[in-house]
Coordinates of C-alpha atoms in Angstrom, one line a residue:
Chain A
X1 CA 105.2 137.0 111.3
X2 CA 103.8 133.6 111.3
X3 CA 102.5 132.0 108.6
X4 CA 99.0 130.3 108.6
X5 CA 98.4 128.7 105.0
X6 CA 94.8 127.8 104.9
X7 CA 95.0 126.4 101.1
X8 CA 97.4 123.9 102.4
X9 CA 95.3 122.8 105.5
X10 CA 92.7 122.3 103.0
X11 CA 94.7 120.1 100.9
X12 CA 95.8 118.2 103.8
X13 CA 92.3 117.5 104.8
X14 CA 91.3 116.3 101.1
X15 CA 94.4 114.2 100.9
X16 CA 93.4 112.6 104.4
X17 CA 90.1 112.2 103.5
X18 CA 90.8 110.3 100.4
X19 CA 93.5 108.2 102.1
X20 CA 90.6 107.3 104.7
X21 CA 88.0 106.4 102.0
X22 CA 90.4 104.6 100.3
X23 CA 90.9 102.3 103.3
X24 CA 87.4 102.2 103.9
X25 CA 86.5 101.4 100.5
X26 CA 88.9 98.4 100.0
X27 CA 87.9 97.0 103.1
X28 CA 84.4 97.4 102.1
X29 CA 85.0 95.5 99.2
X30 CA 87.1 92.5 100.5
X31 CA 84.3 92.4 103.4
X32 CA 81.6 92.1 100.7
X33 CA 83.5 89.6 98.7
X34 CA 83.6 87.5 102.2
X35 CA 79.9 87.7 102.8
X36 CA 79.2 87.0 99.3
X37 CA 81.5 83.7 100.0
X38 CA 79.7 83.0 102.9
X39 CA 76.1 83.1 100.6
X40 CA 77.2 80.9 98.6
X41 CA 78.1 78.2 100.8
X42 CA 74.7 78.8 102.3
X43 CA 73.2 78.7 98.8
X44 CA 75.2 75.6 98.2
X45 CA 74.2 73.6 101.3
X46 CA 70.8 74.6 100.9
X47 CA 70.8 73.0 97.2
X48 CA 72.1 70.3 99.0
X49 CA 69.6 69.8 101.5
X50 CA 66.6 70.5 99.0
X51 CA 68.3 67.4 97.1
X52 CA 68.8 65.0 99.8
X53 CA 65.0 66.1 100.8
X54 CA 63.8 65.4 97.3
X55 CA 65.8 62.4 97.1
X56 CA 63.9 60.8 100.3
X57 CA 60.4 61.7 99.1
X58 CA 61.4 59.9 96.0
X59 CA 62.7 57.0 98.0
X60 CA 60.5 57.0 101.0
X61 CA 58.2 54.3 99.5
X62 CA 60.9 52.2 98.5
X63 CA 64.4 52.0 99.8
X64 CA 66.6 53.6 102.2
X65 CA 69.7 53.2 100.7
X66 CA 72.0 56.5 100.5
X67 CA 69.9 59.3 101.4
X68 CA 71.4 62.1 103.1
X69 CA 75.1 63.8 103.0
X70 CA 77.7 62.8 105.6
X71 CA 79.7 65.7 104.2
X72 CA 77.4 68.4 105.1
X73 CA 78.1 68.3 108.7
X74 CA 81.7 69.5 107.7
X75 CA 80.3 71.9 105.6
X76 CA 78.0 73.3 107.8
X77 CA 80.8 73.2 110.7
X78 CA 83.0 75.3 108.1
X79 CA 80.3 77.8 107.5
X80 CA 79.8 78.2 111.1
X81 CA 83.8 79.2 111.7
X82 CA 83.2 81.5 108.7
X83 CA 80.3 83.2 110.2
X84 CA 81.6 83.5 113.6
X85 CA 84.4 85.3 112.2
X86 CA 82.4 87.6 110.3
X87 CA 80.5 88.2 113.7
X88 CA 84.0 89.2 115.2
X89 CA 85.2 91.3 112.5
X90 CA 81.9 93.2 111.3
X91 CA 79.6 95.3 113.7
X92 CA 77.3 93.0 115.8
X93 CA 74.6 94.8 114.0
X94 CA 75.3 94.2 110.8
X95 CA 72.3 93.2 109.0
X96 CA 73.8 91.0 106.0
X97 CA 75.5 89.1 108.9
X98 CA 72.6 88.7 110.8
X99 CA 70.7 87.6 107.8
X100 CA 73.0 85.0 106.7
X101 CA 73.4 83.8 110.1
X102 CA 69.5 83.3 110.0
X103 CA 69.6 81.5 107.1
X104 CA 72.2 79.5 108.4
X105 CA 70.2 78.4 111.6
X106 CA 67.4 77.5 109.0
X107 CA 69.5 75.1 107.1
X108 CA 70.9 73.8 110.4
X109 CA 67.1 73.0 111.4
X110 CA 66.2 71.7 108.1
X111 CA 69.3 69.3 107.9
X112 CA 68.3 68.2 111.9
X113 CA 64.5 67.4 110.6
X114 CA 65.8 65.6 107.4
X115 CA 68.1 63.2 109.5
X116 CA 65.7 62.6 111.8
X117 CA 63.2 61.9 109.6
X118 CA 65.5 59.6 107.3
X119 CA 66.8 58.1 110.8
X120 CA 63.2 57.2 111.9
X121 CA 62.3 55.7 108.4
X122 CA 65.3 53.8 108.0
X123 CA 65.8 52.5 111.5
X124 CA 69.1 54.1 111.6
X125 CA 70.1 55.7 115.0
X126 CA 71.2 59.1 114.3
X127 CA 73.5 61.2 116.9
X128 CA 72.6 64.9 117.1
X129 CA 73.9 67.6 119.3
X130 CA 71.8 70.8 119.8
X131 CA 73.8 73.6 121.0
X132 CA 72.4 76.8 122.5
X133 CA 74.7 79.6 123.1
X134 CA 74.3 83.5 123.6
X135 CA 77.2 85.7 122.8
X136 CA 75.6 88.7 124.7
X137 CA 77.8 88.9 127.3
X138 CA 75.6 86.7 129.5
X139 CA 77.2 83.5 128.7
X140 CA 80.7 83.3 130.4
X141 CA 81.1 79.7 129.3
X142 CA 79.9 79.7 125.8
X143 CA 83.6 80.1 124.4
X144 CA 84.8 77.2 126.0
X145 CA 81.7 75.0 125.2
X146 CA 82.0 75.9 121.7
X147 CA 85.6 74.8 121.5
X148 CA 84.6 71.5 123.0
X149 CA 81.8 70.9 120.2
X150 CA 84.0 71.8 117.7
X151 CA 86.6 69.4 119.0
X152 CA 83.7 66.8 119.1
X153 CA 82.5 67.3 115.5
X154 CA 85.8 67.3 114.0
X155 CA 86.7 64.0 115.8
X156 CA 83.4 62.1 115.3
X157 CA 82.5 62.7 111.7
X158 CA 79.2 61.2 112.4
X159 CA 78.3 63.1 114.9
X160 CA 76.2 66.6 113.7
X161 CA 76.6 69.5 116.0
X162 CA 73.7 72.4 115.3
X163 CA 74.2 75.5 117.0
X164 CA 72.0 77.9 117.8
X165 CA 72.1 81.7 119.2
X166 CA 69.5 82.5 121.9
X167 CA 69.3 85.7 120.7
X168 CA 68.7 85.5 117.2
X169 CA 65.6 87.3 116.1
X170 CA 64.0 83.8 114.0
X171 CA 60.8 82.4 114.7
X172 CA 62.1 79.1 113.7
X173 CA 64.7 79.0 116.5
X174 CA 62.3 80.2 119.0
X175 CA 60.0 77.3 118.3
X176 CA 62.7 74.7 118.6
X177 CA 63.9 76.2 121.6
X178 CA 60.1 76.0 123.3
X179 CA 60.1 72.4 121.8
X180 CA 63.1 71.6 123.8
X181 CA 62.3 73.9 126.7
X182 CA 65.4 75.7 126.8
X183 CA 64.9 78.0 130.0
X184 CA 68.1 77.4 132.1
X185 CA 71.5 78.8 132.4
X186 CA 73.6 78.7 129.0
X187 CA 75.1 77.0 127.5
X188 CA 72.7 74.5 126.9
X189 CA 73.2 71.2 124.9
X190 CA 70.6 68.8 123.9
X191 CA 71.7 65.1 123.5
X192 CA 69.4 62.4 122.8
X193 CA 66.5 64.7 123.2
X194 CA 67.8 65.4 126.8
X195 CA 68.6 69.0 127.9
X196 CA 72.0 69.9 129.8
X197 CA 72.7 72.9 131.0
X198 CA 76.0 74.9 132.4
X199 CA 79.5 73.7 130.8
X200 CA 80.2 70.1 130.1
X201 CA 83.6 69.3 129.5
X202 CA 85.2 67.2 126.7
X203 CA 85.2 63.7 128.7
X204 CA 81.8 64.4 130.0
X205 CA 80.3 64.7 126.8
X206 CA 82.1 62.1 125.4
X207 CA 81.4 59.4 127.7
X208 CA 77.4 60.5 126.8
X209 CA 78.0 59.4 123.1
X210 CA 77.1 56.1 122.2
X211 CA 79.6 53.7 121.4
X212 CA 79.1 53.5 117.7
X213 CA 79.9 57.2 117.4
X214 CA 82.9 56.8 119.7
X215 CA 84.1 54.0 117.4
X216 CA 84.2 56.3 114.6
X217 CA 86.7 58.8 116.0
X218 CA 89.4 60.3 113.8
X219 CA 92.4 62.8 114.6
X220 CA 91.0 65.7 116.6
X221 CA 91.2 69.2 114.9
X222 CA 90.8 72.7 116.4
X223 CA 88.4 75.4 114.7
X224 CA 85.6 77.3 116.8
X225 CA 82.3 76.9 116.7
X226 CA 79.7 79.3 116.1
X227 CA 79.7 81.0 119.4
X228 CA 82.0 83.4 121.6
Chain B
X1 CA 104.8 117.1 105.8
X2 CA 104.5 115.1 102.8
X3 CA 102.2 117.8 101.6
X4 CA 104.8 120.4 102.1
X5 CA 107.8 118.3 100.9
X6 CA 106.3 118.2 97.0
X7 CA 105.3 121.9 97.7
X8 CA 108.6 123.2 98.8
X9 CA 111.1 120.2 97.1
X10 CA 112.2 122.8 94.4
X11 CA 112.9 125.3 96.7
X12 CA 114.8 123.1 99.2
X13 CA 116.9 121.7 96.5
X14 CA 117.7 125.4 95.4
X15 CA 118.9 126.2 98.7
X16 CA 121.5 123.7 98.3
X17 CA 123.0 125.4 95.4
X18 CA 124.9 128.2 96.7
X19 CA 124.7 127.4 100.5
X20 CA 128.6 127.9 100.7
X21 CA 128.8 131.3 99.7
X22 CA 128.8 133.6 102.3
X23 CA 128.3 137.4 101.7
X24 CA 129.8 138.0 105.0
X25 CA 131.0 136.2 107.9
X26 CA 129.5 137.5 111.2
X27 CA 131.3 137.1 114.3
X28 CA 130.2 134.0 116.2
X29 CA 130.4 132.5 119.8
X30 CA 130.0 128.9 120.4
X31 CA 129.5 128.1 123.9
X32 CA 130.2 124.1 124.9
X33 CA 128.2 123.0 128.3
X34 CA 130.4 120.2 130.0
X35 CA 129.0 118.0 132.8
X36 CA 131.3 115.0 133.3
X37 CA 132.0 114.4 129.6
X38 CA 135.9 113.8 129.7
X39 CA 135.0 111.1 127.1
X40 CA 133.6 113.1 124.4
X41 CA 134.6 116.8 124.9
X42 CA 137.9 116.9 123.3
X43 CA 136.4 115.3 120.1
X44 CA 134.0 117.9 120.2
X45 CA 136.6 120.9 121.1
X46 CA 138.6 119.4 117.9
X47 CA 135.4 119.5 115.6
X48 CA 135.2 123.2 116.5
X49 CA 138.6 124.3 116.2
X50 CA 138.2 122.4 112.5
X51 CA 135.4 125.0 111.4
X52 CA 135.9 126.1 108.2
X53 CA 135.0 129.9 109.4
X54 CA 137.4 132.9 109.9
X55 CA 139.3 132.0 113.3
X56 CA 139.0 135.7 114.5
X57 CA 135.5 135.6 113.8
X58 CA 134.9 132.8 115.9
X59 CA 135.1 132.0 119.7
X60 CA 134.6 129.4 121.7
X61 CA 133.8 129.2 125.4
X62 CA 133.8 125.8 127.2
X63 CA 131.7 126.0 130.6
X64 CA 132.8 123.3 133.1
X65 CA 129.6 123.1 135.2
X66 CA 131.1 121.5 138.2
X67 CA 132.2 118.3 136.5
X68 CA 133.5 115.4 139.2
X69 CA 135.2 113.6 136.6
X70 CA 138.4 114.5 134.9
X71 CA 137.0 117.2 132.4
X72 CA 138.1 120.1 133.5
X73 CA 141.8 118.6 133.3
X74 CA 141.3 117.7 129.9
X75 CA 139.5 120.9 128.5
X76 CA 142.2 122.9 130.4
X77 CA 144.8 121.8 127.7
X78 CA 142.7 123.9 125.1
X79 CA 143.8 126.7 127.2
X80 CA 146.4 127.7 124.9
X81 CA 144.4 128.5 121.8
X82 CA 143.4 132.3 121.5
X83 CA 139.8 131.9 120.4
X84 CA 138.9 129.4 123.4
X85 CA 138.0 130.9 126.8
X86 CA 137.6 128.5 129.6
X87 CA 135.4 128.8 132.6
X88 CA 134.5 126.5 135.4
X89 CA 131.3 126.9 138.1
X90 CA 129.8 125.3 140.0
X91 CA 127.3 122.9 139.0
X92 CA 123.8 124.1 138.6
X93 CA 122.3 122.4 135.7
X94 CA 122.8 123.1 131.5
X95 CA 120.8 126.6 131.8
X96 CA 123.0 127.9 134.3
X97 CA 126.0 127.1 132.0
X98 CA 125.1 128.8 129.0
X99 CA 123.8 132.0 130.7
X100 CA 127.3 131.8 132.7
X101 CA 128.9 132.2 129.1
X102 CA 126.1 134.2 127.4
X103 CA 126.4 137.0 130.4
X104 CA 130.0 138.2 128.8
X105 CA 129.3 137.4 125.0
X106 CA 128.9 140.1 122.4
X107 CA 129.3 138.9 119.1
X108 CA 126.5 138.8 116.6
X109 CA 125.9 134.9 116.5
X110 CA 125.9 132.9 119.5
X111 CA 125.2 128.7 119.5
X112 CA 125.7 125.9 121.7
X113 CA 127.5 122.4 121.1
X114 CA 126.5 119.5 123.3
X115 CA 130.0 118.2 124.7
X116 CA 128.8 114.9 123.1
X117 CA 128.1 116.2 119.6
X118 CA 130.6 116.9 116.6
X119 CA 130.3 119.4 113.7
X120 CA 131.5 118.8 110.4
X121 CA 134.0 121.6 108.6
X122 CA 131.5 123.3 106.7
X123 CA 128.6 123.0 109.3
X124 CA 128.9 126.9 110.5
X125 CA 129.0 128.2 107.2
X126 CA 125.7 126.2 106.0
X127 CA 124.3 127.8 108.8
X128 CA 125.5 131.2 108.7
X129 CA 124.0 131.1 104.9
X130 CA 120.6 131.6 106.5
X131 CA 121.1 134.5 108.3
X132 CA 121.7 136.4 105.2
X133 CA 117.8 137.0 105.9
X134 CA 117.3 139.4 108.0
X135 CA 114.5 138.0 109.7
X136 CA 116.2 134.5 110.8
X137 CA 116.7 134.6 114.5
X138 CA 117.6 131.0 114.9
X139 CA 118.9 128.0 112.8
X140 CA 118.9 124.8 113.7
X141 CA 121.3 122.4 111.9
X142 CA 120.5 118.0 110.8
X143 CA 121.5 115.9 113.3
X144 CA 122.8 112.5 112.7
X145 CA 124.0 109.7 115.2
X146 CA 127.6 109.2 115.6
X147 CA 128.9 105.9 113.8
X148 CA 125.5 104.0 115.0
X149 CA 126.2 100.2 115.0
X150 CA 123.8 98.4 117.8
X151 CA 120.0 97.6 117.0
X152 CA 119.2 100.5 119.7
X153 CA 121.5 102.9 118.0
X154 CA 120.3 101.9 114.6
X155 CA 116.6 102.5 115.4
X156 CA 117.3 105.9 116.6
X157 CA 119.3 106.3 113.6
X158 CA 115.9 105.9 111.3
X159 CA 114.4 108.0 114.0
X160 CA 117.0 110.8 113.0
X161 CA 116.4 110.6 109.8
X162 CA 112.9 111.2 110.1
X163 CA 114.1 114.0 112.7
X164 CA 115.5 115.7 109.9
X165 CA 112.8 115.6 107.3
X166 CA 110.2 116.8 109.8
X167 CA 112.6 119.7 110.7
X168 CA 113.3 120.9 107.5
X169 CA 109.3 120.6 106.7
X170 CA 108.5 122.7 110.1
X171 CA 111.5 125.0 109.5
X172 CA 109.3 126.0 105.8
X173 CA 106.3 125.9 107.6
X174 CA 107.6 128.5 110.6
X175 CA 106.8 125.5 113.1
X176 CA 110.3 124.3 114.7
X177 CA 109.4 123.4 118.2
X178 CA 112.6 122.8 119.4
X179 CA 116.6 124.5 119.0
X180 CA 118.3 121.5 119.9
X181 CA 121.7 121.5 121.8
X182 CA 123.6 120.4 119.3
X183 CA 124.6 123.4 117.4
X184 CA 121.6 125.4 116.8
X185 CA 122.8 128.9 116.2
X186 CA 120.8 132.3 117.3
X187 CA 121.4 136.0 116.8
X188 CA 122.8 137.4 120.3
X189 CA 119.6 139.8 120.0
X190 CA 117.0 136.6 121.0
X191 CA 118.8 136.6 124.2
X192 CA 119.4 140.2 124.6
X193 CA 115.5 140.7 123.8
X194 CA 113.9 137.9 125.4
X195 CA 116.2 137.1 128.0
X196 CA 118.8 134.0 129.0
X197 CA 117.9 130.3 129.1
X198 CA 115.2 129.3 131.8
X199 CA 115.5 125.8 133.4
X200 CA 112.3 125.1 131.4
X201 CA 111.7 121.5 133.3
X202 CA 115.4 120.6 132.2
X203 CA 114.5 121.1 128.4
X204 CA 115.8 124.8 127.8
X205 CA 116.3 124.2 124.3
X206 CA 112.4 123.7 124.0
X207 CA 111.5 126.5 125.9
X208 CA 113.7 129.2 124.1
X209 CA 112.0 128.0 120.7
X210 CA 108.4 128.2 122.5
X211 CA 109.6 131.8 123.8
X212 CA 110.7 132.6 120.0
X213 CA 107.7 131.5 118.8
X214 CA 105.6 133.5 121.3
X215 CA 107.7 136.7 120.2
X216 CA 107.4 135.6 116.2
X217 CA 110.8 135.5 115.8
X218 CA 111.6 133.0 113.1
X219 CA 113.4 129.6 113.6
X220 CA 114.6 127.8 110.2
X221 CA 116.8 124.5 109.7
X222 CA 119.8 124.1 107.5
X223 CA 119.2 120.5 106.4
X224 CA 122.9 120.6 105.0
X225 CA 124.5 121.4 108.1
X226 CA 125.5 118.2 109.6
X227 CA 126.2 117.7 113.2
X228 CA 126.5 114.2 114.4
X229 CA 125.8 113.5 118.2
X230 CA 126.5 110.2 120.5
X231 CA 123.3 108.0 120.9
X232 CA 122.3 106.6 124.2
X233 CA 123.5 103.1 124.1
X234 CA 121.3 101.0 126.3
X235 CA 117.4 101.1 126.5
X236 CA 117.9 102.3 129.8
X237 CA 119.8 105.4 129.0
X238 CA 117.5 106.0 125.9
X239 CA 114.7 105.8 128.1
X240 CA 115.7 108.5 130.5
X241 CA 117.1 110.8 127.7
X242 CA 113.3 110.4 126.1
X243 CA 111.5 110.8 129.0
X244 CA 113.1 114.0 129.6
X245 CA 112.2 115.1 126.2
X246 CA 108.9 114.1 126.0
X247 CA 108.0 115.0 129.8
X248 CA 109.7 118.6 129.1
X249 CA 107.7 118.9 126.1
X250 CA 104.5 118.3 128.0
X251 CA 105.2 120.8 130.7
X252 CA 106.5 123.5 128.2
X253 CA 103.3 123.1 126.6
X254 CA 101.3 123.7 129.6
X255 CA 103.4 126.7 130.5
X256 CA 102.7 128.2 126.9
X257 CA 99.3 126.7 126.5
X258 CA 98.0 130.2 125.3
X259 CA 100.0 129.5 122.0
X260 CA 97.5 126.7 121.0
X261 CA 95.2 126.7 118.0
X262 CA 95.8 130.3 118.1
X263 CA 95.9 131.6 114.3
X264 CA 98.6 134.4 115.1
X265 CA 101.1 131.7 115.5
X266 CA 100.5 130.4 112.4
X267 CA 101.3 126.6 112.1
X268 CA 103.2 126.5 115.2
X269 CA 100.0 127.1 117.3
X270 CA 97.3 125.7 114.7
X271 CA 99.3 122.2 113.6
X272 CA 102.6 121.9 115.5
X273 CA 101.6 122.0 119.1
X274 CA 98.1 120.6 118.9
X275 CA 99.5 117.6 116.4
X276 CA 102.7 116.9 118.8
X277 CA 100.2 116.5 121.8
X278 CA 97.3 114.4 120.0
X279 CA 100.5 112.0 118.7
X280 CA 101.4 111.5 122.2
X281 CA 98.1 110.3 123.1
X282 CA 97.2 108.2 119.9
X283 CA 100.1 106.6 120.4
X284 CA 99.4 105.8 124.0
X285 CA 95.7 104.8 122.8
X286 CA 97.2 102.3 120.2
X287 CA 99.3 101.1 122.3
X288 CA 96.7 100.5 124.5
X289 CA 94.4 98.8 122.3
X290 CA 97.1 96.4 120.9
X291 CA 97.8 95.2 124.7
X292 CA 94.1 94.8 125.2
X293 CA 94.0 92.7 122.1
X294 CA 96.7 90.6 122.7
X295 CA 95.4 89.9 126.0
X296 CA 92.0 88.8 124.7
X297 CA 93.9 86.6 122.0
X298 CA 96.1 85.0 125.0
X299 CA 93.1 84.4 127.0
X300 CA 91.0 83.0 124.2
X301 CA 93.9 80.6 123.6
X302 CA 94.0 79.7 127.2
X303 CA 90.2 78.9 127.2
X304 CA 91.0 76.7 124.1
X305 CA 93.3 74.8 126.0
X306 CA 91.6 74.4 129.0
X307 CA 88.6 73.1 126.9
X308 CA 90.6 70.4 124.8
X309 CA 94.3 70.7 125.3
X310 CA 96.7 71.6 123.1
X311 CA 95.6 72.6 119.5
X312 CA 97.0 69.8 116.8
X313 CA 96.1 71.4 113.6
X314 CA 98.1 74.3 113.5
X315 CA 98.4 75.2 109.7
X316 CA 94.9 75.6 107.9
X317 CA 95.1 78.1 105.4
X318 CA 92.3 80.4 104.2
X319 CA 92.1 83.9 102.6
X320 CA 88.9 84.5 104.4
X321 CA 90.1 84.4 107.3
X322 CA 92.8 87.5 106.6
X323 CA 91.9 90.8 108.3
X324 CA 90.4 92.9 106.0
X325 CA 89.2 95.6 108.6
X326 CA 89.6 99.6 107.7
X327 CA 92.6 99.9 110.5
X328 CA 94.6 97.5 108.6
X329 CA 94.4 99.1 105.3
X330 CA 95.1 102.4 107.1
X331 CA 98.0 100.9 108.8
X332 CA 99.4 99.7 105.7
X333 CA 99.2 103.3 104.0
X334 CA 100.7 104.9 107.2
X335 CA 103.5 102.7 107.0
X336 CA 104.5 103.5 103.4
X337 CA 104.1 107.0 104.1
X338 CA 106.6 106.9 107.2
X339 CA 108.9 104.9 104.5
X340 CA 108.9 107.7 102.1
X341 CA 109.5 110.1 104.8
X342 CA 112.8 108.1 106.3
X343 CA 114.0 107.5 102.3
X344 CA 113.6 111.4 102.1
X345 CA 115.0 112.3 105.5
X346 CA 118.0 109.4 104.3
X347 CA 118.7 111.4 101.3
X348 CA 118.8 114.6 102.8
X349 CA 121.6 113.0 105.1
X350 CA 123.3 111.6 102.6
X351 CA 122.6 108.4 104.6
X352 CA 121.8 106.0 101.7
X353 CA 124.6 103.6 101.5
X354 CA 123.9 102.1 105.0
X355 CA 122.1 98.6 104.8
X356 CA 118.0 99.1 105.2
X357 CA 118.0 96.9 108.0
X358 CA 118.2 100.1 110.3
X359 CA 114.4 101.0 108.8
X360 CA 113.4 97.3 109.5
X361 CA 114.8 97.4 113.1
X362 CA 112.8 100.6 113.7
X363 CA 109.3 99.4 112.1
X364 CA 109.7 96.4 114.0
X365 CA 110.9 98.0 117.7
X366 CA 110.3 101.5 117.7
X367 CA 106.6 101.4 118.5
X368 CA 107.7 98.6 121.4
X369 CA 109.6 101.0 123.1
X370 CA 108.4 104.5 122.7
X371 CA 105.3 103.8 124.6
X372 CA 107.0 103.4 128.0
X373 CA 108.3 106.9 128.0
X374 CA 105.2 108.6 126.4
X375 CA 103.0 107.0 129.3
X376 CA 105.5 107.8 131.7
X377 CA 105.6 111.1 130.5
X378 CA 102.1 111.9 130.6
X379 CA 101.9 110.2 134.3
X380 CA 104.7 112.6 135.3
X381 CA 103.2 115.9 133.9
X382 CA 99.5 114.8 135.6
X383 CA 101.4 114.2 138.8
X384 CA 103.4 117.3 138.2
X385 CA 106.7 115.2 138.8
X386 CA 110.2 116.9 138.6
X387 CA 111.7 116.5 135.2
X388 CA 115.4 115.2 136.0
X389 CA 118.9 115.1 133.6
X390 CA 119.8 111.6 134.7

């Protein structure tokens, strides 16, 4: 007669569950570490921005020298890469990732405003690209545009690229979109206060950059922007 | 399987202690069905003649199933041995050759040895020992590969080591799903009660095992009874063999679907059959998923190249980008468990002196080649295609 060992099946169920829970535990542990790293980068950037703002407030009556932080652009870029990866790895509705993304977008806006103010006050021309994308599946060209902008950001250290997810539930981003009247097809790029809709290639965007920026070119590298 | 191993390892070890001391030697007939086996059949017969078993208790029946090569002339030279009987018939398939011989066999035990397989001196005694338990109706051996050297053979070698481990564990659970052609031995009563072999989608060794489970006949495994078999040497021949096996399994599983998830068929119905079917489909799903991910990656890279040309900065290492998804940790745990089972299989098979490179080849290549025959087997089963030998 055949054997049926209920007890053994229960043991196997318990061991299998233990294996699954161990795997889930390790995964969560390392993912939490990653999110903590993103959060700590954001906090550091927030302090840097606050420092620049304070410096600006202190010096705005006297001097324009040495305000702002050029390295911040690269740090924002690095943060963007990590957030982009976290978005891919975790579920798209992960609240922690969404909150980190909101925080990142706010930091970008603050950095943009500060640099704009410094530029206006000190008469130094600043060069920004504001990039609006969507990763809700309605922007097939956003991945490619992301690569192009990452390339430009890496190649031209004086160029600041700010990327915003059109679907992010954040009033500051929505206000930014309404100020620039972004209502056409994505990807959208705002360069020198003018909006460009649809995919813009590397050569086309480079030709739109002022000579001063083009002269600051360094060896290109590639890492994806917060998109796709 | 590992739980069963930890549960039964002491009793398995105990089985090995007096495995060669038989209380009696039951009369036994071994059938060797041949179809175009001129290159290996001599070695097969010689290995049978060398068995450490009383000559008057052991009969060998060689059935030439209408070979078109020199097989008949090769086997004829063994006609002088009194314990060997030679039969020749028109080609009709392995099951017809076995049944042709079975019709005139009156010994207590009967078995089959494929003409590309070879037994060791003590293999039969180590199998017969298990028949001392009166409810044992069939005993399967531990099958190893004959001198594996090429990568394709080494990959199969590890698969056979896993097979040795699985078959032993399934044996202790009364859930062995196949009585393989290389030297499975039955009580003759099995065929008297259940009838002869059937064509069974060219997997008669699977079907007879299913039929035995249906009648609650017990099949066990003698893990120290070694049989070596010649492995397919090319990917093409391996693919054809495995397609026949897996397609045959699915067809037989359909024929015996009434055994699935039925408590009265014990671990065979509740675990073995469902697990085998689920593992076929999960392997196909996993490979499909991996191919999909690979295509997505290639597409993404092509978009990157189209956008900015070939990337110039390849080596930027950051632990942050190391994959830490649950699936990765599960895969690591599963690989460690698979290696543990292979090692136990190797210890049982006394194959521990070989370089462990075969395990590396297995882990690297097996997952790439298996899906091809799994997918085609499901495809053939769905379309009710015929399962062929060659």
